[in-house]
XYZ file of C-alpha atoms in Angstrom:
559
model
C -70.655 -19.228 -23.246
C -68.558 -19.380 -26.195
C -67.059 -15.890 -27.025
C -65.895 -14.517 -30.089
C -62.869 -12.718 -30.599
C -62.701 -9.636 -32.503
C -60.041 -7.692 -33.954
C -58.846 -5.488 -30.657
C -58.662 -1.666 -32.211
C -56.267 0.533 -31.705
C -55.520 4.555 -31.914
C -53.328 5.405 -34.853
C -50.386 6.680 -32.440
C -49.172 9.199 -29.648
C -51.166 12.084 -30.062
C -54.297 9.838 -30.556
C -53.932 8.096 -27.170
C -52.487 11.386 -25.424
C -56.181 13.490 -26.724
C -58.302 10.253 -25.978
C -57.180 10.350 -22.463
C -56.728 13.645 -21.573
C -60.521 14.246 -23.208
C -61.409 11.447 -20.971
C -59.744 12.927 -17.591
C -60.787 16.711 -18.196
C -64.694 16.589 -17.737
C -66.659 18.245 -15.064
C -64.656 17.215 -12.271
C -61.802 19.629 -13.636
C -64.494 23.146 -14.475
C -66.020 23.367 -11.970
C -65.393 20.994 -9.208
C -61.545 21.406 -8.914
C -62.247 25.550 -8.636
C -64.687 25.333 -5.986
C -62.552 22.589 -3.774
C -59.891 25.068 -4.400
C -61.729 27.786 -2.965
C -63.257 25.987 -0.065
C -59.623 24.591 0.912
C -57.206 27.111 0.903
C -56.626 28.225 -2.891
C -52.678 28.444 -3.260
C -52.201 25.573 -0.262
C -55.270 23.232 -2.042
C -53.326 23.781 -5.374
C -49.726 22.722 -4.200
C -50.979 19.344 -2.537
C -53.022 18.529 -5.667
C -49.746 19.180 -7.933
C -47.966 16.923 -5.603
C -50.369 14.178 -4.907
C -50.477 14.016 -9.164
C -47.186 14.318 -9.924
C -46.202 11.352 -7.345
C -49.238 8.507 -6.268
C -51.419 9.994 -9.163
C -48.637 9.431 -12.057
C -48.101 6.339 -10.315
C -51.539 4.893 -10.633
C -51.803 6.238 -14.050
C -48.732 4.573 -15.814
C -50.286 1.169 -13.982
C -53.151 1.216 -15.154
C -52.138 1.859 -19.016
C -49.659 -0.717 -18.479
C -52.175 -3.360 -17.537
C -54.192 -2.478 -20.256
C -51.247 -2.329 -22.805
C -50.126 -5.347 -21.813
C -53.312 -7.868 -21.794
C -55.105 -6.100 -24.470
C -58.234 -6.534 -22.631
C -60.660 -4.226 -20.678
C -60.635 -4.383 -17.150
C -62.532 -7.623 -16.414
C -60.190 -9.572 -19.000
C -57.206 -7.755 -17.425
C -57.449 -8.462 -14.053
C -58.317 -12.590 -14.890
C -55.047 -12.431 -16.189
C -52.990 -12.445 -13.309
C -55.200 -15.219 -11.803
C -58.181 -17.261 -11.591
C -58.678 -15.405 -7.891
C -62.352 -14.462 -7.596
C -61.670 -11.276 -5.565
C -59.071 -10.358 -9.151
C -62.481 -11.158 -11.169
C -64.900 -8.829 -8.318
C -61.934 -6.696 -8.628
C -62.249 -6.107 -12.735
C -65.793 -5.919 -12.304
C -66.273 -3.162 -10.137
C -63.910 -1.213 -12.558
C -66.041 -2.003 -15.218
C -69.505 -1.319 -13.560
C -68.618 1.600 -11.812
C -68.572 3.827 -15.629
C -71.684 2.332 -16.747
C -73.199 3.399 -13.107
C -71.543 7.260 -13.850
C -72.227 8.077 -17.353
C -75.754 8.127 -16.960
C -75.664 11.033 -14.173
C -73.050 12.257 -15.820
C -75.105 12.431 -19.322
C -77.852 14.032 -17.050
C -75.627 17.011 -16.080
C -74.363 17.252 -19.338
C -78.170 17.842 -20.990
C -77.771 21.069 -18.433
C -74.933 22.211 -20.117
C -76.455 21.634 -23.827
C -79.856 23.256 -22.529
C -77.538 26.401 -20.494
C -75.386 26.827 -23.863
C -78.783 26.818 -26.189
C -80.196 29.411 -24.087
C -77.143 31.672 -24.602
C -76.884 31.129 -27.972
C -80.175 32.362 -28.517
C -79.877 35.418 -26.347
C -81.024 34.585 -22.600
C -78.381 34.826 -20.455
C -80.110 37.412 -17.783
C -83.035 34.452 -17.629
C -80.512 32.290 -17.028
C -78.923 34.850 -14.158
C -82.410 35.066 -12.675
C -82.939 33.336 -9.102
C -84.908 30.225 -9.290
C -84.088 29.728 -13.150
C -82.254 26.288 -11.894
C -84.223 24.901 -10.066
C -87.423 25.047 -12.108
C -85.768 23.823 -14.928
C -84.408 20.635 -13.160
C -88.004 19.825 -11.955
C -89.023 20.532 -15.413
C -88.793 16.699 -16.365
C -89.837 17.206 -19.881
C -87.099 19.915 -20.887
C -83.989 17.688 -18.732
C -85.597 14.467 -20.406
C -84.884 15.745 -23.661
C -81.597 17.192 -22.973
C -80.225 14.521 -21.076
C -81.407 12.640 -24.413
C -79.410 15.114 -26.877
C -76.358 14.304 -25.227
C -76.625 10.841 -24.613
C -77.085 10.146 -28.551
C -74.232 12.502 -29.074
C -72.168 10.640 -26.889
C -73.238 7.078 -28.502
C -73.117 8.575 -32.029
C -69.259 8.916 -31.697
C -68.777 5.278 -29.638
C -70.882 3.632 -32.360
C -68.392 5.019 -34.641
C -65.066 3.346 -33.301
C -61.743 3.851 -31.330
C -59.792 5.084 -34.177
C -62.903 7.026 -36.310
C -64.679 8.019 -33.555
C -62.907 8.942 -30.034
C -59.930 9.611 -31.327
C -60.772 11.783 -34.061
C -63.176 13.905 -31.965
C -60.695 14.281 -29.119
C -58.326 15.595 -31.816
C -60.976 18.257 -32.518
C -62.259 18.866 -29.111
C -59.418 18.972 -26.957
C -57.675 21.829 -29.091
C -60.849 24.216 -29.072
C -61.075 23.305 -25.259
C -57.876 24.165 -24.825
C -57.731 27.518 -26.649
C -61.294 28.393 -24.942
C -59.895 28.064 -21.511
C -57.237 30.560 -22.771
C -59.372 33.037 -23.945
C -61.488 32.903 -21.121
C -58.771 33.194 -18.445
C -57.480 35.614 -19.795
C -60.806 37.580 -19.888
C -61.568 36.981 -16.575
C -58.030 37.581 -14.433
C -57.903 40.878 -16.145
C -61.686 42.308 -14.182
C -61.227 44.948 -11.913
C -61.015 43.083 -8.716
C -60.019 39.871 -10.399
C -56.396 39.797 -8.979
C -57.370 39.557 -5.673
C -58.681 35.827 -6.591
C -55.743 35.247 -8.343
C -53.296 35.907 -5.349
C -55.600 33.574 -3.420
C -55.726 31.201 -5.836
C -52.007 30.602 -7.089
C -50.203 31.364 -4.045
C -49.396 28.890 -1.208
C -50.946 29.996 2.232
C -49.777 27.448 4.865
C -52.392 29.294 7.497
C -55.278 27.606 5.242
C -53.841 24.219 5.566
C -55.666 21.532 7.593
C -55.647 17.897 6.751
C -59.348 18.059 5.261
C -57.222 19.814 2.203
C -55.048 16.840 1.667
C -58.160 14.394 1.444
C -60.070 16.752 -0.722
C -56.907 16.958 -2.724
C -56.556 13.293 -2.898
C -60.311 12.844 -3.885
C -59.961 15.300 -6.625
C -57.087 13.852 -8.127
C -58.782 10.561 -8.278
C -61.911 12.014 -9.873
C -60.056 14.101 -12.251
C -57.106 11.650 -13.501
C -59.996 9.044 -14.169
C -57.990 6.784 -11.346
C -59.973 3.021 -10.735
C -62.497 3.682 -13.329
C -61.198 1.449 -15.693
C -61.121 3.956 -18.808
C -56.985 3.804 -18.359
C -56.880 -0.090 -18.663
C -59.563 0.309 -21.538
C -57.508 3.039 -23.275
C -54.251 1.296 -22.578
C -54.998 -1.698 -24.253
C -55.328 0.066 -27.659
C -52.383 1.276 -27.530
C -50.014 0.468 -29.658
C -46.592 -1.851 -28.610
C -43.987 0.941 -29.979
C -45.737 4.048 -27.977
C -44.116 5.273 -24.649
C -46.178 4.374 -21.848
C -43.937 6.937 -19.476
C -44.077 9.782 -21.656
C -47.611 9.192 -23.107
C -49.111 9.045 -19.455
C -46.740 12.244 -18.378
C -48.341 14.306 -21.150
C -52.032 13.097 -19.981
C -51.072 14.056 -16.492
C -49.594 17.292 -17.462
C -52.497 18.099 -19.655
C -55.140 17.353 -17.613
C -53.292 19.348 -14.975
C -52.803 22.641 -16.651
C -56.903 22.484 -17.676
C -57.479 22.236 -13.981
C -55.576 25.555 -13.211
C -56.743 27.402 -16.247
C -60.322 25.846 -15.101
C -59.566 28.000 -11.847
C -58.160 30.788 -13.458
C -61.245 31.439 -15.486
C -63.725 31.001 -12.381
C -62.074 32.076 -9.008
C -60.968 35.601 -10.405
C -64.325 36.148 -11.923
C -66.180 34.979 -8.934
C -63.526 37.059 -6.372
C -64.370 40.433 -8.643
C -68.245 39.726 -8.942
C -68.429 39.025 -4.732
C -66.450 41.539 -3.465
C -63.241 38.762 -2.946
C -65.587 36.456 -0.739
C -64.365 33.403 -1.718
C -67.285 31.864 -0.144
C -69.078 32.663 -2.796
C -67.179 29.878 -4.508
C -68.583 27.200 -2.097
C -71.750 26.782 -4.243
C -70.730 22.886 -5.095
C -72.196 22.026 -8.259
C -74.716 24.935 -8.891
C -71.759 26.950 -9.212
C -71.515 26.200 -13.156
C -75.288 26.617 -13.204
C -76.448 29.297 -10.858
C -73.637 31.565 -9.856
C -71.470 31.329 -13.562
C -74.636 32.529 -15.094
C -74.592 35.672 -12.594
C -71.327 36.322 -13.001
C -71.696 36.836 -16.711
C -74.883 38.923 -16.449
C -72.896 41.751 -14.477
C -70.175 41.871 -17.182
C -69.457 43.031 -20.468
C -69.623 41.007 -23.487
C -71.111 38.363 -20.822
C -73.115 36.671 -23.748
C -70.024 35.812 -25.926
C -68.314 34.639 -22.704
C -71.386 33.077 -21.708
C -71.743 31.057 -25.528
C -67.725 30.330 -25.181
C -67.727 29.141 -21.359
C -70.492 26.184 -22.313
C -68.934 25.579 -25.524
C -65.512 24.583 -23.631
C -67.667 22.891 -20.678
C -70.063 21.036 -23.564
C -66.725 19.398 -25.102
C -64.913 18.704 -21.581
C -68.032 16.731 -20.794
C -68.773 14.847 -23.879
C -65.138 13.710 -24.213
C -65.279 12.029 -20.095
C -68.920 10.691 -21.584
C -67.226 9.287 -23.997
C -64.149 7.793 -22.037
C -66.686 6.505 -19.470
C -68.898 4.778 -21.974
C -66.346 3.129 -23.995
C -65.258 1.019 -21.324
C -68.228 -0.213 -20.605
C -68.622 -1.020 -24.187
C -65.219 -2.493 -24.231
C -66.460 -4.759 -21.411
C -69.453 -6.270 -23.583
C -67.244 -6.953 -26.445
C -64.760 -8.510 -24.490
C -66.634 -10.709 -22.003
C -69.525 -11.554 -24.164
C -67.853 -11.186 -27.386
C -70.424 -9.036 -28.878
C -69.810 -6.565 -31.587
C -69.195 -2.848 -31.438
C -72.976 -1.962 -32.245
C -74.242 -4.597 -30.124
C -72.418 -3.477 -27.585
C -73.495 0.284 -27.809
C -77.176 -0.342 -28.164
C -77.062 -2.332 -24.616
C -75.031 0.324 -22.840
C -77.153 3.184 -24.049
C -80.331 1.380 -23.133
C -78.528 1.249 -19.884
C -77.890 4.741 -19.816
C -81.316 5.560 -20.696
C -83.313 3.771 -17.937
C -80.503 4.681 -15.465
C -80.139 8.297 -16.371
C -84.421 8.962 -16.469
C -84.717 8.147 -12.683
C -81.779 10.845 -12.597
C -82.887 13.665 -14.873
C -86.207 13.087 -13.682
C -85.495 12.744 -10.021
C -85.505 16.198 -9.094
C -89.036 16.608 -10.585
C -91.941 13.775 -11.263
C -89.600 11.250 -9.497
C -88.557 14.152 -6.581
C -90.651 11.933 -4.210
C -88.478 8.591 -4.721
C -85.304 8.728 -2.806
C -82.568 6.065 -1.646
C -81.312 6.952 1.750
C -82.532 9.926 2.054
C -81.212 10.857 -1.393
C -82.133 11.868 -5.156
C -81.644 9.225 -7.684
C -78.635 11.489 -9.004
C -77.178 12.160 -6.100
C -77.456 8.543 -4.650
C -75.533 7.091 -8.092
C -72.719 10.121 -7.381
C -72.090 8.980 -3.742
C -71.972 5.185 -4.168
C -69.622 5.681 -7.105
C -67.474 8.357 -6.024
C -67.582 7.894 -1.938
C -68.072 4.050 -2.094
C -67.161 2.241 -4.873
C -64.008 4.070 -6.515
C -61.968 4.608 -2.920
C -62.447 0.392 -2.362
C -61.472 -0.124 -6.040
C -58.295 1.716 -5.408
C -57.387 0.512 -1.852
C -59.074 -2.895 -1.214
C -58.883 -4.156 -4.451
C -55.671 -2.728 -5.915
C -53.386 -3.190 -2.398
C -55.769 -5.962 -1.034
C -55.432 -9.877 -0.505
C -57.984 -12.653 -0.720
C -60.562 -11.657 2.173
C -62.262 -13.355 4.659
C -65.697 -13.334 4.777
C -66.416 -13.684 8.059
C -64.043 -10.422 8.529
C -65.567 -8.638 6.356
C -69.216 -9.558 7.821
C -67.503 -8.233 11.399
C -66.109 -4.774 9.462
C -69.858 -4.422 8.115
C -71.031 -4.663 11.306
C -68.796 -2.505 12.940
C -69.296 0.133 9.951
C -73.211 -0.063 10.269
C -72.452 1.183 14.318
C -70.552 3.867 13.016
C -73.258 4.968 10.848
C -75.647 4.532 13.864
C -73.814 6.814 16.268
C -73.634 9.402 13.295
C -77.123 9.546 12.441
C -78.001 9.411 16.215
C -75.824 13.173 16.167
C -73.309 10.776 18.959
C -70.696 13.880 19.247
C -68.409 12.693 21.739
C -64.996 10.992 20.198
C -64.479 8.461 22.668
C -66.766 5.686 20.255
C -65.844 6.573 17.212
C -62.498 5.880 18.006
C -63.438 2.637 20.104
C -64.997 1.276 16.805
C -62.394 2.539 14.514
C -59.866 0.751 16.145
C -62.380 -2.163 15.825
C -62.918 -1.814 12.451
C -59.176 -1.289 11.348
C -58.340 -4.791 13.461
C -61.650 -6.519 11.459
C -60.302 -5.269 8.256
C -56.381 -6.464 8.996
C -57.878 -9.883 9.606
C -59.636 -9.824 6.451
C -57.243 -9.372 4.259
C -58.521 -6.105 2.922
C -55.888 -3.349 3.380
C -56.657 -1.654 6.785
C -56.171 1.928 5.398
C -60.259 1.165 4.582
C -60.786 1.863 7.813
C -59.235 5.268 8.703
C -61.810 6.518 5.130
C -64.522 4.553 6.907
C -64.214 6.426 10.399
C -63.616 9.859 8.393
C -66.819 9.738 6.534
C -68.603 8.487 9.884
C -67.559 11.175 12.427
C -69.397 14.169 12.026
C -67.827 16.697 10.040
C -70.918 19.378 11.252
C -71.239 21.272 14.551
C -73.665 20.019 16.919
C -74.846 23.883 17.861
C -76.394 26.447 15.688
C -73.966 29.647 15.093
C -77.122 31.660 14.898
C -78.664 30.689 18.376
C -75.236 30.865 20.444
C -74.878 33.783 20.297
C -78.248 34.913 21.708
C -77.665 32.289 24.250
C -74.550 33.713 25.112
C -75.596 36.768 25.745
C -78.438 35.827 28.341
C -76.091 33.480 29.883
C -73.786 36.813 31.008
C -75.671 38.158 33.644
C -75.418 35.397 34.920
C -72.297 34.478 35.339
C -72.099 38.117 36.103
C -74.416 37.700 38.827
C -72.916 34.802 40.174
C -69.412 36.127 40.433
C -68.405 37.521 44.182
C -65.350 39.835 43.705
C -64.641 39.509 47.597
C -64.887 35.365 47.956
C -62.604 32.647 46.950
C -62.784 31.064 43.672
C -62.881 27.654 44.957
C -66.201 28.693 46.859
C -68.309 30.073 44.436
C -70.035 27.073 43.733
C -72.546 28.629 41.477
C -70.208 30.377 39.084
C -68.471 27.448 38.955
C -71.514 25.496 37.570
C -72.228 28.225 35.227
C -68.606 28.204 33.735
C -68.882 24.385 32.757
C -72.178 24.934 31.433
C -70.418 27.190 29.178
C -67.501 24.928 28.506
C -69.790 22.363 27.762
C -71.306 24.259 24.998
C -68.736 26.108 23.396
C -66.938 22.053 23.423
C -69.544 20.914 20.836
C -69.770 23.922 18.517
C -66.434 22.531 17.178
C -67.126 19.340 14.677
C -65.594 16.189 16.234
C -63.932 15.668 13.276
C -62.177 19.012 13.443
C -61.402 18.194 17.143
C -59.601 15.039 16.180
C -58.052 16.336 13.635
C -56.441 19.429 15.605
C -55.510 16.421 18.529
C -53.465 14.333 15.757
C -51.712 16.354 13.929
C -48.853 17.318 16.126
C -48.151 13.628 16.475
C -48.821 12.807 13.188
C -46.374 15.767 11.846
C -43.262 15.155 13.946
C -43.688 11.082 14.671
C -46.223 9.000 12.002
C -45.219 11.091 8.970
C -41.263 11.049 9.790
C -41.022 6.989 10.349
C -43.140 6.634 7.108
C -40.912 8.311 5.001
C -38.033 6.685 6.569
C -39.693 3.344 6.038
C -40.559 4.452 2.021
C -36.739 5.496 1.942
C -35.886 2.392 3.229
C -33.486 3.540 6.099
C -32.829 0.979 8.293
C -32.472 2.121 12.208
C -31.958 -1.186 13.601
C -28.726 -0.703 15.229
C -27.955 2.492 14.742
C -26.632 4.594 18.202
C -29.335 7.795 18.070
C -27.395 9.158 20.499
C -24.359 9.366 18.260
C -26.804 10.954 15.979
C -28.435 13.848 18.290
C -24.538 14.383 19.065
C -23.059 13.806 15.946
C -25.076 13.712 13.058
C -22.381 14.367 10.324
């Protein structure tokens, strides 16, 4: 197929390219998943590592990608055909490019919520909204999400059909000011509740007792989600940007932006939440029905809880429809690139996309509830197998990967379908996970693929849930102490009490699998990992070379 090239467009400078891609990083992941991840993993200790991760491999990843973009002009397919006619560099642009047109029509699903939540409180119905059960009729409602889910798709289209320059950058310029402003007003509303401080502490300052390593993975998956990492909007975005416009300090202000939403994003919800619960901060582990089932309760029991109520979806109506946005235009890039088709062309195809994908989603938890894919809802089968599947092979295989080996890769499947096996088998014990991890990393090494695949692979497999129920050990517990009480002989020798013995073990045995295995592994590694893995990498990063050096003379002398 012939293909026609068209004018590439461009933003009209800094600023335009610094909005676009900030509107396109803060979204949903930033309002309301970032607080409750922050909650769930140690507030203050959660929010260091993610400032860390994003300031190092996150600003990393982000500069690259603009610079690819910048420098072929292309979208991602085009880009990554330039540095070869390798067909893993074509799979490789690809998946960047199909894994936004596979998001945005979820994402346009949860954003008809938000339009249909902020119409309510505009007209006045915030305590129906507050009431229990309000959600989850109105997601099986499929007429009402059908036609929100609609609103905001054509609002999203609307400004894509209207260009780089006219369209996304001019309503980022608008957007991203009021969103920024909004979160201001808000935070500043909600630290200053009576009780609110409490969730600040916890929120802002560092509490190394609530470190584990689960809180550097969920850190690392957030900053992913939220920076837009192996998406392909950066390489999209990059390559209208102009030649004279500082890639370093254009990508530092994204970064830095999209940051500072993020904590004013958990300013406005963890203090509110802390002062409406008492300071449970489990109240924060609602996942996603936290913006649409405890928000809306949180608002009821204050003052003025309309106005916040009206400003709250305002700020989370924009965040969303400038990601939509981001997420749609490279698709659309994609289709003018590859099959040099116009602009409007190009939009009509991707929104009929979006509309046959995002139906089975809005109406998947109502007409279509009955229709699942592995066990799950069409919406929350496209969020896994972009955001647990797709994007973490983008970034590793792909981006640090060589030309695989199929028959490798048909072994690592293999292995990875055991995995899966033993976990939905509820296999506790270690011992084969392990066995087939270290298969699975040695399958993936002879591949070609980067082997760090394998240690996400084995963390997603081993169970992450205990194997007892809280609830029923501790009624078993009780009737197993009489006895051990009864088996107990003050007057004989440990060694010969055969039956107390017996009963001990059977306790041991128990009380071994109510912790997760993946919490058991995790508490096993980490001394090693702290004082001997960690150390050697960083001299290795460094570059230190200890190849002849006496580390006696060191110990000794190490001045």
């Amino acid at each position: 197929m012939q293909k026609h090239h068209h004018a590439r467009s461009t933003f009209s400078g800094k600023i335009g390219f610094v909005l676009s891609a900030a509107g396109a990083s803060v979204g949903l992941g930033n309002i309301w998943r970032f607080p409750y991840l922050a909650a769930k993993y140690g507030g203050g200790i959660f929010l260091l590592i993610y400032i860390l991760l994003a300031l190092t491999f996150g600003y990393t990843m982000i500069v690259a990608e603009t610079s690819i973009g910048r420098m072929t002009g292309k979208s991602p397919v085009g880009a990554f055909q330039s540095f070869g006619r390798s067909r893993w560099l074509s799979a490789g642009g690809w998946l960047n490019a199909v894994i936004p047109m596979l998001i945005v029509p979820y994402y346009s699903v949860i954003g008809g919520w938000v339009v249909k939540y902020l119409a309510e409180y505009v007209l006045g119905h915030g305590s129906q909204l507050a009431a229990d059960g309000y959600f989850g009729s109105f997601i099986s409602n499929g007429v009402s999400t059908e036609l929100c889910f609609v609103i905001f798709a054509a609002l999203t289209l609307a400004v894509i059909f209207a260009g780089v320059e006219n369209g996304i950058e001019r309503v980022s310029k608008f957007m991203m000011p009021v969103l920024v402003v909004l979160s201001i007003i808000i935070a500043v509303y909600s630290v200053t509740r009576p009780g609110a401080l409490a969730g600040v502490k916890y929120f802002l300052v560092p509490d190394i007792e609530h470190f584990s390593w689960m809180t550097v993975v969920a850190a690392m998956g957030q900053m992913f989600y939220s920076l837009s990492i192996a998406m392909g909007i950066l390489i999209t975005f990059g390559s209208y940007m102009k030649k004279d416009i500082s890639i370093e300090g254009s990508t530092r202000n994204v970064e830095v932006f999209d940051t500072a939403i993020a904590i004013m994003a958990g300013l406005m919800i963890i203090p509110a939440v802390f002062a409406f619960s008492g300071g449970d901060p489990a109240a924060l582990n609602a996942g996603p029905s936290l913006m649409f089932i405890t928000i809306p309760k949180v608002f009821d029991s204050m003052g003025l809880g309309t106005a916040i109520g009206i400003l709250f979806f305002v700020l989370v109506l924009f965040a969303a429809l400038t990601s939509s946005i981001a997420l749609t235009e490279s698709a659309v890039s994609t289709f003018q690139d590859e099959l040099g088709w116009g602009r409007k062309k190009s939009t009509a195809v991707v929104g009929v996309v979006m509309l046959a994908l995002g139906t089975l989603s809005s109406l998947g938890y109502g007409p279509l509830a009955g229709v699942t894919i592995i066990g799950m809802q069409f919406l929350d089968f496209f969020d896994f197998l972009t955001n647990s599947v797709m994007m973490p092979i983008a970034a590793i295989a792909i981006f640090y990967g060589h030309a695989p080996s199929l028959g490798w890769l048909a072994a690592a499947a293999a292995v990875t379908g055991a995995l899966a096996l033993l976990n939905a088998r509820r296999h506790y014990r270690l011992a084969p996970y392990l066995a087939l991890g270290l298969v699975l990393w040695f399958c993936l090494f002879q591949s070609g693929i980067h082997a760090t695949l394998a240690g996400v692979i084995l963390a997603f497999t081993i169970p992450a849930r205990s194997d007892i129920n809280a609830g029923g050990l501790v009624g078993w517990l009780e009737g197993k102490l009489p006895e051990l009480d009864d088996t107990f002989d003050d007057e004989a020798h440990i060694l010969g009490q055969h039956d107390f013995t017996h009963a001990v073990y059977g306790v041991e045995r128990v009380m071994h699998r109510v912790t997760p295995p993946l919490q058991r592994l995790e508490h096993r590694i980490s001394t090693p990992v702290n004082f001997i893995i960690l150390p050697i990498f960083a001299f290795v990063n460094a570059q230190v070379r200890l190849v002849g050096v006496d580390l006696g003379a060191l110990v000794v002398d190490p001045v």
